[in-house]
Amino acid sequence: MRQSNGKRTMNHIAQTVPRMSIVRRMEAVRERITRAEQLYGRPAGSVELMAVSKTRPASDIHQALDAGQTAFGENYLQDALEKIDQLAETPAKWHYIGRIQSNKTRPIAENFDWVHSVDKLKLLRRLGDQRPEHLSPLNVCLQINLDQEESKGGLTGEGAAELVAKAGMFPNLRIRGLMAIPAPTPDIESQRRPFRLLRLLRDRLATTAVPLETLSMGMSADLEAAIAEGATMIRVGTAIFGPRQPAAGKQPDPT
Ligand SMILES: *Cc1c(COP(=O)(O)O)cnc(C)c1O
């Protein structure tokens, strides 16, 4: 590939994975979703799967597309824009899930279908102004910092309430719901607690005008806990594409 050395190494490693394995992994993840829907009384098909393809080559995404996957999540803007360009003729829908630098909102507004990591009014303003008129409104989730960790992005409940109240100011945006990345914990009961808090916050903030129907929560290690607590969209990377290589020279992984 025509990238930096770091990327070439990653692509090389990714391409040594046997071709069928992404398809098989996708099947296994879909089975986990179906089982969790049944176990926790969720309607069949009520949980959408986003495949987190950050750091993966376009060839991996092609395999997932062949297996019927259309929603893809990306964190690293430059890497994502190249893949969006390469895969422009496919049905892929793009979700931006990484930290947003306010001077980089325009390419997000112009190239993505969803953004899950909005945590400032300034970002809503910029994305709303920069969303091209010929595209449908940009779907937005507000990222909530459930752990109150200073180092992590995300709004408090109060901060989210202020943004929801201003949703009507942005005709080119649709505020669809809430997103969170809780700190990893091993057992399902402690995994469920922050997801439950996110659902309760959603219930408190939802209005008729802004129903916040999307709960973007749950990753490879905790998707069952998230589904138990009402996730409507789970963001799964390693369980589909295998272990990630550290992204040399890129911003640290926000998880
Ligand atoms: C990387 C990432 C994921 C996927 O994590 P896995 O553990 O690989 O499933 C989900 N959400 C966000 C915001 C991420 O950065």
PDB file of C-alpha atoms and ligand atoms in Angstrom:
ATOM      1  CA  MET A   1       0.000   0.000   0.000  1.00  0.00           C
ATOM      2  CA  ARG A   2       1.034   3.589  -0.524  1.00  0.00           C
ATOM      3  CA  GLN A   3       1.343   4.508   3.139  1.00  0.00           C
ATOM      4  CA  SER A   4       3.972   5.178   5.781  1.00  0.00           C
ATOM      5  CA  ASN A   5       6.087   2.331   7.071  1.00  0.00           C
ATOM      6  CA  GLY A   6       3.899   1.864  10.144  1.00  0.00           C
ATOM      7  CA  LYS A   7       0.865   1.375   7.987  1.00  0.00           C
ATOM      8  CA  ARG A   8       2.617  -0.937   5.565  1.00  0.00           C
ATOM      9  CA  THR A   9       3.557  -3.195   8.456  1.00  0.00           C
ATOM     10  CA  MET A  10      -0.013  -3.252   9.704  1.00  0.00           C
ATOM     11  CA  ASN A  11      -1.385  -4.036   6.289  1.00  0.00           C
ATOM     12  CA  HIS A  12       1.122  -6.784   5.877  1.00  0.00           C
ATOM     13  CA  ILE A  13       0.058  -8.378   9.130  1.00  0.00           C
ATOM     14  CA  ALA A  14      -3.635  -7.930   8.323  1.00  0.00           C
ATOM     15  CA  GLN A  15      -3.186  -9.589   4.933  1.00  0.00           C
ATOM     16  CA  THR A  16      -1.606 -12.686   6.408  1.00  0.00           C
ATOM     17  CA  VAL A  17      -4.922 -13.440   8.158  1.00  0.00           C
ATOM     18  CA  PRO A  18      -6.737 -16.118   6.140  1.00  0.00           C
ATOM     19  CA  ARG A  19      -9.435 -14.650   3.879  1.00  0.00           C
ATOM     20  CA  MET A  20     -12.375 -16.406   5.455  1.00  0.00           C
ATOM     21  CA  SER A  21     -11.608 -15.428   8.992  1.00  0.00           C
ATOM     22  CA  ILE A  22     -13.304 -12.021   8.951  1.00  0.00           C
ATOM     23  CA  VAL A  23     -16.444 -13.610   7.552  1.00  0.00           C
ATOM     24  CA  ARG A  24     -16.370 -16.304  10.244  1.00  0.00           C
ATOM     25  CA  ARG A  25     -15.734 -13.773  12.977  1.00  0.00           C
ATOM     26  CA  MET A  26     -18.652 -11.689  11.739  1.00  0.00           C
ATOM     27  CA  GLU A  27     -20.882 -14.754  11.963  1.00  0.00           C
ATOM     28  CA  ALA A  28     -19.717 -15.406  15.518  1.00  0.00           C
ATOM     29  CA  VAL A  29     -20.409 -11.797  16.538  1.00  0.00           C
ATOM     30  CA  ARG A  30     -23.867 -11.918  14.960  1.00  0.00           C
ATOM     31  CA  GLU A  31     -24.546 -15.090  16.952  1.00  0.00           C
ATOM     32  CA  ARG A  32     -23.490 -13.359  20.164  1.00  0.00           C
ATOM     33  CA  ILE A  33     -25.893 -10.507  19.363  1.00  0.00           C
ATOM     34  CA  THR A  34     -28.796 -12.862  18.627  1.00  0.00           C
ATOM     35  CA  ARG A  35     -28.179 -14.848  21.800  1.00  0.00           C
ATOM     36  CA  ALA A  36     -28.012 -11.694  23.929  1.00  0.00           C
ATOM     37  CA  GLU A  37     -31.188 -10.318  22.335  1.00  0.00           C
ATOM     38  CA  GLN A  38     -32.968 -13.551  23.259  1.00  0.00           C
ATOM     39  CA  LEU A  39     -31.495 -13.795  26.751  1.00  0.00           C
ATOM     40  CA  TYR A  40     -32.338 -10.221  27.717  1.00  0.00           C
ATOM     41  CA  GLY A  41     -35.736  -9.956  26.057  1.00  0.00           C
ATOM     42  CA  ARG A  42     -34.689  -7.571  23.304  1.00  0.00           C
ATOM     43  CA  PRO A  43     -36.613  -7.750  20.003  1.00  0.00           C
ATOM     44  CA  ALA A  44     -34.773  -9.654  17.269  1.00  0.00           C
ATOM     45  CA  GLY A  45     -32.825  -7.219  15.100  1.00  0.00           C
ATOM     46  CA  SER A  46     -33.034  -4.330  17.592  1.00  0.00           C
ATOM     47  CA  VAL A  47     -29.250  -4.110  17.981  1.00  0.00           C
ATOM     48  CA  GLU A  48     -27.273  -2.736  15.054  1.00  0.00           C
ATOM     49  CA  LEU A  49     -23.673  -3.857  14.581  1.00  0.00           C
ATOM     50  CA  MET A  50     -21.041  -1.269  13.685  1.00  0.00           C
ATOM     51  CA  ALA A  51     -17.740  -2.824  12.564  1.00  0.00           C
ATOM     52  CA  VAL A  52     -14.890  -0.711  13.949  1.00  0.00           C
ATOM     53  CA  SER A  53     -12.383  -0.745  11.102  1.00  0.00           C
ATOM     54  CA  LYS A  54      -9.820   1.736  12.484  1.00  0.00           C
ATOM     55  CA  THR A  55      -6.257   0.843  11.414  1.00  0.00           C
ATOM     56  CA  ARG A  56      -7.561  -1.904   9.066  1.00  0.00           C
ATOM     57  CA  PRO A  57      -6.866  -1.870   5.339  1.00  0.00           C
ATOM     58  CA  ALA A  58      -9.655  -1.405   2.812  1.00  0.00           C
ATOM     59  CA  SER A  59      -9.255  -5.091   1.857  1.00  0.00           C
ATOM     60  CA  ASP A  60     -10.504  -6.094   5.334  1.00  0.00           C
ATOM     61  CA  ILE A  61     -13.499  -3.805   4.949  1.00  0.00           C
ATOM     62  CA  HIS A  62     -14.254  -5.400   1.577  1.00  0.00           C
ATOM     63  CA  GLN A  63     -14.450  -8.776   3.286  1.00  0.00           C
ATOM     64  CA  ALA A  64     -16.878  -7.449   5.863  1.00  0.00           C
ATOM     65  CA  LEU A  65     -18.951  -5.815   3.100  1.00  0.00           C
ATOM     66  CA  ASP A  66     -19.069  -9.177   1.314  1.00  0.00           C
ATOM     67  CA  ALA A  67     -20.460 -10.645   4.536  1.00  0.00           C
ATOM     68  CA  GLY A  68     -23.279  -8.092   4.488  1.00  0.00           C
ATOM     69  CA  GLN A  69     -21.839  -5.518   6.906  1.00  0.00           C
ATOM     70  CA  THR A  70     -22.486  -1.858   6.006  1.00  0.00           C
ATOM     71  CA  ALA A  71     -21.826   0.268   9.135  1.00  0.00           C
ATOM     72  CA  PHE A  72     -18.133   0.987   9.752  1.00  0.00           C
ATOM     73  CA  GLY A  73     -16.550   2.974  12.583  1.00  0.00           C
ATOM     74  CA  GLU A  74     -13.322   4.952  12.266  1.00  0.00           C
ATOM     75  CA  ASN A  75     -11.208   6.946  14.765  1.00  0.00           C
ATOM     76  CA  TYR A  76      -8.279   8.307  12.773  1.00  0.00           C
ATOM     77  CA  LEU A  77      -9.448  10.935  10.338  1.00  0.00           C
ATOM     78  CA  GLN A  78      -6.725  10.791   7.696  1.00  0.00           C
ATOM     79  CA  ASP A  79      -6.754   7.000   7.557  1.00  0.00           C
ATOM     80  CA  ALA A  80     -10.555   7.020   7.405  1.00  0.00           C
ATOM     81  CA  LEU A  81     -10.755   9.564   4.576  1.00  0.00           C
ATOM     82  CA  GLU A  82      -8.489   7.438   2.402  1.00  0.00           C
ATOM     83  CA  LYS A  83     -10.637   4.370   2.944  1.00  0.00           C
ATOM     84  CA  ILE A  84     -13.883   6.284   2.411  1.00  0.00           C
ATOM     85  CA  ASP A  85     -12.454   7.398  -0.909  1.00  0.00           C
ATOM     86  CA  GLN A  86     -11.302   3.893  -1.871  1.00  0.00           C
ATOM     87  CA  LEU A  87     -14.674   2.395  -0.946  1.00  0.00           C
ATOM     88  CA  ALA A  88     -16.862   5.134  -2.432  1.00  0.00           C
ATOM     89  CA  GLU A  89     -18.621   2.691  -4.789  1.00  0.00           C
ATOM     90  CA  THR A  90     -19.705   0.359  -1.983  1.00  0.00           C
ATOM     91  CA  PRO A  91     -22.745   0.562   0.331  1.00  0.00           C
ATOM     92  CA  ALA A  92     -20.493   1.348   3.341  1.00  0.00           C
ATOM     93  CA  LYS A  93     -21.890   3.870   5.858  1.00  0.00           C
ATOM     94  CA  TRP A  94     -19.266   5.703   7.888  1.00  0.00           C
ATOM     95  CA  HIS A  95     -19.363   6.456  11.599  1.00  0.00           C
ATOM     96  CA  TYR A  96     -16.770   8.751  13.162  1.00  0.00           C
ATOM     97  CA  ILE A  97     -16.101   7.533  16.723  1.00  0.00           C
ATOM     98  CA  GLY A  98     -12.742   9.174  17.581  1.00  0.00           C
ATOM     99  CA  ARG A  99     -11.798  12.329  19.441  1.00  0.00           C
ATOM    100  CA  ILE A 100     -12.711  15.418  17.409  1.00  0.00           C
ATOM    101  CA  GLN A 101     -10.255  18.284  17.040  1.00  0.00           C
ATOM    102  CA  SER A 102     -12.324  21.380  16.394  1.00  0.00           C
ATOM    103  CA  ASN A 103     -10.184  22.383  13.392  1.00  0.00           C
ATOM    104  CA  LYS A 104     -10.942  19.004  11.755  1.00  0.00           C
ATOM    105  CA  THR A 105     -14.734  19.128  11.782  1.00  0.00           C
ATOM    106  CA  ARG A 106     -15.159  19.961   8.094  1.00  0.00           C
ATOM    107  CA  PRO A 107     -13.934  16.641   6.654  1.00  0.00           C
ATOM    108  CA  ILE A 108     -16.099  14.859   9.225  1.00  0.00           C
ATOM    109  CA  ALA A 109     -19.174  16.893   8.243  1.00  0.00           C
ATOM    110  CA  GLU A 110     -18.482  16.280   4.561  1.00  0.00           C
ATOM    111  CA  ASN A 111     -17.638  12.567   4.577  1.00  0.00           C
ATOM    112  CA  PHE A 112     -19.420  10.733   7.391  1.00  0.00           C
ATOM    113  CA  ASP A 113     -23.005   9.603   7.972  1.00  0.00           C
ATOM    114  CA  TRP A 114     -22.741   9.570  11.770  1.00  0.00           C
ATOM    115  CA  VAL A 115     -20.540  11.118  14.472  1.00  0.00           C
ATOM    116  CA  HIS A 116     -20.642   9.455  17.909  1.00  0.00           C
ATOM    117  CA  SER A 117     -18.133  11.579  19.804  1.00  0.00           C
ATOM    118  CA  VAL A 118     -19.584  15.089  20.014  1.00  0.00           C
ATOM    119  CA  ASP A 119     -18.999  16.576  23.450  1.00  0.00           C
ATOM    120  CA  LYS A 120     -19.033  20.371  22.975  1.00  0.00           C
ATOM    121  CA  LEU A 121     -21.491  22.970  21.719  1.00  0.00           C
ATOM    122  CA  LYS A 122     -18.713  24.383  19.561  1.00  0.00           C
ATOM    123  CA  LEU A 123     -18.460  21.050  17.725  1.00  0.00           C
ATOM    124  CA  LEU A 124     -22.222  20.972  17.103  1.00  0.00           C
ATOM    125  CA  ARG A 125     -22.031  24.524  15.708  1.00  0.00           C
ATOM    126  CA  ARG A 126     -19.144  23.726  13.390  1.00  0.00           C
ATOM    127  CA  LEU A 127     -20.523  20.392  12.180  1.00  0.00           C
ATOM    128  CA  GLY A 128     -23.943  21.979  11.596  1.00  0.00           C
ATOM    129  CA  ASP A 129     -22.457  24.887   9.627  1.00  0.00           C
ATOM    130  CA  GLN A 130     -20.162  22.616   7.614  1.00  0.00           C
ATOM    131  CA  ARG A 131     -22.596  19.812   6.728  1.00  0.00           C
ATOM    132  CA  PRO A 132     -23.176  20.209   2.970  1.00  0.00           C
ATOM    133  CA  GLU A 133     -26.778  21.091   2.093  1.00  0.00           C
ATOM    134  CA  HIS A 134     -27.040  18.364  -0.549  1.00  0.00           C
ATOM    135  CA  LEU A 135     -26.416  15.619   2.039  1.00  0.00           C
ATOM    136  CA  SER A 136     -28.982  14.338   4.523  1.00  0.00           C
ATOM    137  CA  PRO A 137     -28.525  15.683   8.062  1.00  0.00           C
ATOM    138  CA  LEU A 138     -25.493  14.357   9.895  1.00  0.00           C
ATOM    139  CA  ASN A 139     -26.499  11.886  12.624  1.00  0.00           C
ATOM    140  CA  VAL A 140     -24.969  12.802  15.975  1.00  0.00           C
ATOM    141  CA  CYS A 141     -24.535  11.002  19.276  1.00  0.00           C
ATOM    142  CA  LEU A 142     -23.419  12.963  22.322  1.00  0.00           C
ATOM    143  CA  GLN A 143     -20.515  11.286  24.089  1.00  0.00           C
ATOM    144  CA  ILE A 144     -20.985  10.997  27.852  1.00  0.00           C
ATOM    145  CA  ASN A 145     -18.087  10.615  30.281  1.00  0.00           C
ATOM    146  CA  LEU A 146     -19.555   8.167  32.785  1.00  0.00           C
ATOM    147  CA  ASP A 147     -16.350   7.677  34.752  1.00  0.00           C
ATOM    148  CA  GLN A 148     -15.754  11.431  35.191  1.00  0.00           C
ATOM    149  CA  GLU A 149     -12.179  10.814  34.064  1.00  0.00           C
ATOM    150  CA  GLU A 150     -10.532  14.107  33.168  1.00  0.00           C
ATOM    151  CA  SER A 151      -8.347  12.508  30.505  1.00  0.00           C
ATOM    152  CA  LYS A 152     -11.307  11.160  28.552  1.00  0.00           C
ATOM    153  CA  GLY A 153     -13.650  13.050  26.285  1.00  0.00           C
ATOM    154  CA  GLY A 154     -17.310  13.313  27.048  1.00  0.00           C
ATOM    155  CA  LEU A 155     -20.040  15.416  28.584  1.00  0.00           C
ATOM    156  CA  THR A 156     -21.580  15.302  32.031  1.00  0.00           C
ATOM    157  CA  GLY A 157     -25.323  14.697  32.211  1.00  0.00           C
ATOM    158  CA  GLU A 158     -25.805  18.448  32.731  1.00  0.00           C
ATOM    159  CA  GLY A 159     -23.653  19.278  29.742  1.00  0.00           C
ATOM    160  CA  ALA A 160     -25.603  16.855  27.572  1.00  0.00           C
ATOM    161  CA  ALA A 161     -28.916  18.385  28.734  1.00  0.00           C
ATOM    162  CA  GLU A 162     -27.714  21.813  27.549  1.00  0.00           C
ATOM    163  CA  LEU A 163     -26.820  20.459  24.101  1.00  0.00           C
ATOM    164  CA  VAL A 164     -30.098  18.556  23.736  1.00  0.00           C
ATOM    165  CA  ALA A 165     -31.972  21.781  24.551  1.00  0.00           C
ATOM    166  CA  LYS A 166     -30.182  23.485  21.642  1.00  0.00           C
ATOM    167  CA  ALA A 167     -30.752  20.669  19.119  1.00  0.00           C
ATOM    168  CA  GLY A 168     -33.333  22.725  17.207  1.00  0.00           C
ATOM    169  CA  MET A 169     -30.657  25.286  16.275  1.00  0.00           C
ATOM    170  CA  PHE A 170     -28.969  22.845  13.896  1.00  0.00           C
ATOM    171  CA  PRO A 171     -31.169  21.847  10.941  1.00  0.00           C
ATOM    172  CA  ASN A 172     -28.275  20.008   9.274  1.00  0.00           C
ATOM    173  CA  LEU A 173     -27.755  17.754  12.296  1.00  0.00           C
ATOM    174  CA  ARG A 174     -29.955  15.092  13.863  1.00  0.00           C
ATOM    175  CA  ILE A 175     -29.130  14.338  17.468  1.00  0.00           C
ATOM    176  CA  ARG A 176     -29.874  10.625  17.614  1.00  0.00           C
ATOM    177  CA  GLY A 177     -28.714   9.550  21.061  1.00  0.00           C
ATOM    178  CA  LEU A 178     -25.911   9.015  23.536  1.00  0.00           C
ATOM    179  CA  MET A 179     -22.577   7.216  23.360  1.00  0.00           C
ATOM    180  CA  ALA A 180     -20.161   6.079  26.082  1.00  0.00           C
ATOM    181  CA  ILE A 181     -16.908   4.152  26.454  1.00  0.00           C
ATOM    182  CA  PRO A 182     -16.877   2.870  30.049  1.00  0.00           C
ATOM    183  CA  ALA A 183     -13.625   1.702  31.626  1.00  0.00           C
ATOM    184  CA  PRO A 184     -13.138  -2.029  31.006  1.00  0.00           C
ATOM    185  CA  THR A 185     -14.102  -4.434  33.790  1.00  0.00           C
ATOM    186  CA  PRO A 186     -14.156  -8.237  33.660  1.00  0.00           C
ATOM    187  CA  ASP A 187     -17.517  -9.329  35.048  1.00  0.00           C
ATOM    188  CA  ILE A 188     -20.877  -8.710  33.440  1.00  0.00           C
ATOM    189  CA  GLU A 189     -22.528  -7.141  36.496  1.00  0.00           C
ATOM    190  CA  SER A 190     -19.918  -4.406  36.771  1.00  0.00           C
ATOM    191  CA  GLN A 191     -19.992  -3.978  32.980  1.00  0.00           C
ATOM    192  CA  ARG A 192     -23.756  -3.433  33.105  1.00  0.00           C
ATOM    193  CA  ARG A 193     -23.669  -0.620  35.679  1.00  0.00           C
ATOM    194  CA  PRO A 194     -22.335   2.225  33.458  1.00  0.00           C
ATOM    195  CA  PHE A 195     -24.480   1.082  30.527  1.00  0.00           C
ATOM    196  CA  ARG A 196     -27.525   1.254  32.806  1.00  0.00           C
ATOM    197  CA  LEU A 197     -26.509   4.795  33.826  1.00  0.00           C
ATOM    198  CA  LEU A 198     -26.319   5.803  30.170  1.00  0.00           C
ATOM    199  CA  ARG A 199     -29.797   4.379  29.504  1.00  0.00           C
ATOM    200  CA  LEU A 200     -31.249   6.167  32.547  1.00  0.00           C
ATOM    201  CA  LEU A 201     -29.625   9.429  31.461  1.00  0.00           C
ATOM    202  CA  ARG A 202     -31.134   8.954  28.012  1.00  0.00           C
ATOM    203  CA  ASP A 203     -34.576   8.363  29.552  1.00  0.00           C
ATOM    204  CA  ARG A 204     -34.196  11.572  31.549  1.00  0.00           C
ATOM    205  CA  LEU A 205     -33.023  13.738  28.630  1.00  0.00           C
ATOM    206  CA  ALA A 206     -35.299  12.398  25.866  1.00  0.00           C
ATOM    207  CA  THR A 207     -38.061  14.701  24.613  1.00  0.00           C
ATOM    208  CA  THR A 208     -40.674  14.336  21.884  1.00  0.00           C
ATOM    209  CA  ALA A 209     -38.572  16.516  19.593  1.00  0.00           C
ATOM    210  CA  VAL A 210     -35.308  14.755  20.500  1.00  0.00           C
ATOM    211  CA  PRO A 211     -36.180  11.154  21.463  1.00  0.00           C
ATOM    212  CA  LEU A 212     -32.522  10.040  21.689  1.00  0.00           C
ATOM    213  CA  GLU A 213     -33.461   6.563  20.440  1.00  0.00           C
ATOM    214  CA  THR A 214     -29.833   5.524  19.890  1.00  0.00           C
ATOM    215  CA  LEU A 215     -27.689   4.103  22.681  1.00  0.00           C
ATOM    216  CA  SER A 216     -24.214   3.588  21.177  1.00  0.00           C
ATOM    217  CA  MET A 217     -22.560   1.349  23.734  1.00  0.00           C
ATOM    218  CA  GLY A 218     -20.800  -2.012  23.944  1.00  0.00           C
ATOM    219  CA  MET A 219     -17.589  -3.264  22.312  1.00  0.00           C
ATOM    220  CA  SER A 220     -15.974  -6.667  21.724  1.00  0.00           C
ATOM    221  CA  ALA A 221     -15.517  -7.469  25.416  1.00  0.00           C
ATOM    222  CA  ASP A 222     -18.801  -6.162  26.836  1.00  0.00           C
ATOM    223  CA  LEU A 223     -21.422  -6.261  24.091  1.00  0.00           C
ATOM    224  CA  GLU A 224     -23.686  -8.670  26.020  1.00  0.00           C
ATOM    225  CA  ALA A 225     -23.791  -6.315  29.020  1.00  0.00           C
ATOM    226  CA  ALA A 226     -24.595  -3.390  26.714  1.00  0.00           C
ATOM    227  CA  ILE A 227     -27.391  -5.318  24.972  1.00  0.00           C
ATOM    228  CA  ALA A 228     -28.813  -6.298  28.365  1.00  0.00           C
ATOM    229  CA  GLU A 229     -29.038  -2.588  29.219  1.00  0.00           C
ATOM    230  CA  GLY A 230     -30.612  -1.436  25.972  1.00  0.00           C
ATOM    231  CA  ALA A 231     -27.816  -0.774  23.473  1.00  0.00           C
ATOM    232  CA  THR A 232     -29.192  -0.099  19.987  1.00  0.00           C
ATOM    233  CA  MET A 233     -25.777   0.134  18.329  1.00  0.00           C
ATOM    234  CA  ILE A 234     -22.671  -1.765  19.387  1.00  0.00           C
ATOM    235  CA  ARG A 235     -19.181  -0.861  18.155  1.00  0.00           C
ATOM    236  CA  VAL A 236     -17.110  -4.000  17.578  1.00  0.00           C
ATOM    237  CA  GLY A 237     -13.534  -4.055  16.322  1.00  0.00           C
ATOM    238  CA  THR A 238     -11.262  -6.875  17.482  1.00  0.00           C
ATOM    239  CA  ALA A 239     -13.988  -9.541  17.601  1.00  0.00           C
ATOM    240  CA  ILE A 240     -14.478  -8.972  13.852  1.00  0.00           C
ATOM    241  CA  PHE A 241     -11.045  -8.025  12.534  1.00  0.00           C
ATOM    242  CA  GLY A 242      -8.728  -9.651  15.081  1.00  0.00           C
ATOM    243  CA  PRO A 243      -6.204  -7.966  17.406  1.00  0.00           C
ATOM    244  CA  ARG A 244      -5.085  -4.463  16.408  1.00  0.00           C
ATOM    245  CA  GLN A 245      -1.477  -3.444  15.936  1.00  0.00           C
ATOM    246  CA  PRO A 246      -0.560  -0.265  17.815  1.00  0.00           C
ATOM    247  CA  ALA A 247      -0.987   2.627  15.366  1.00  0.00           C
ATOM    248  CA  ALA A 248       2.499   4.121  15.089  1.00  0.00           C
ATOM    249  CA  GLY A 249       2.592   7.895  15.090  1.00  0.00           C
ATOM    250  CA  LYS A 250      -1.139   8.301  15.552  1.00  0.00           C
ATOM    251  CA  GLN A 251      -3.123   9.763  18.418  1.00  0.00           C
ATOM    252  CA  PRO A 252      -3.521   7.273  21.271  1.00  0.00           C
ATOM    253  CA  ASP A 253      -6.429   4.900  21.033  1.00  0.00           C
ATOM    254  CA  PRO A 254      -9.275   6.575  22.971  1.00  0.00           C
ATOM    255  CA  THR A 255     -10.384   3.277  24.471  1.00  0.00           C
TER     256      THR A 255
HETATM  257  C1  LIG B   1     -11.683   0.875  19.049  1.00  0.00           C
HETATM  258  C2  LIG B   1     -13.043   1.275  19.493  1.00  0.00           C
HETATM  259  C3  LIG B   1     -14.083   0.348  19.576  1.00  0.00           C
HETATM  260  C4  LIG B   1     -13.896  -1.140  19.294  1.00  0.00           C
HETATM  261  O1  LIG B   1     -13.206  -1.741  20.323  1.00  0.00           O
HETATM  262  P1  LIG B   1     -12.948  -3.345  20.306  1.00  0.00           P
HETATM  263  O2  LIG B   1     -12.584  -3.629  21.711  1.00  0.00           O
HETATM  264  O3  LIG B   1     -11.860  -3.577  19.337  1.00  0.00           O
HETATM  265  O4  LIG B   1     -14.220  -3.990  19.907  1.00  0.00           O
HETATM  266  C5  LIG B   1     -15.330   0.801  19.942  1.00  0.00           C
HETATM  267  N1  LIG B   1     -15.562   2.106  20.222  1.00  0.00           N
HETATM  268  C6  LIG B   1     -14.594   3.032  20.158  1.00  0.00           C
HETATM  269  C7  LIG B   1     -14.908   4.450  20.471  1.00  0.00           C
HETATM  270  C8  LIG B   1     -13.313   2.649  19.798  1.00  0.00           C
HETATM  271  O5  LIG B   1     -12.336   3.571  19.756  1.00  0.00           O
END
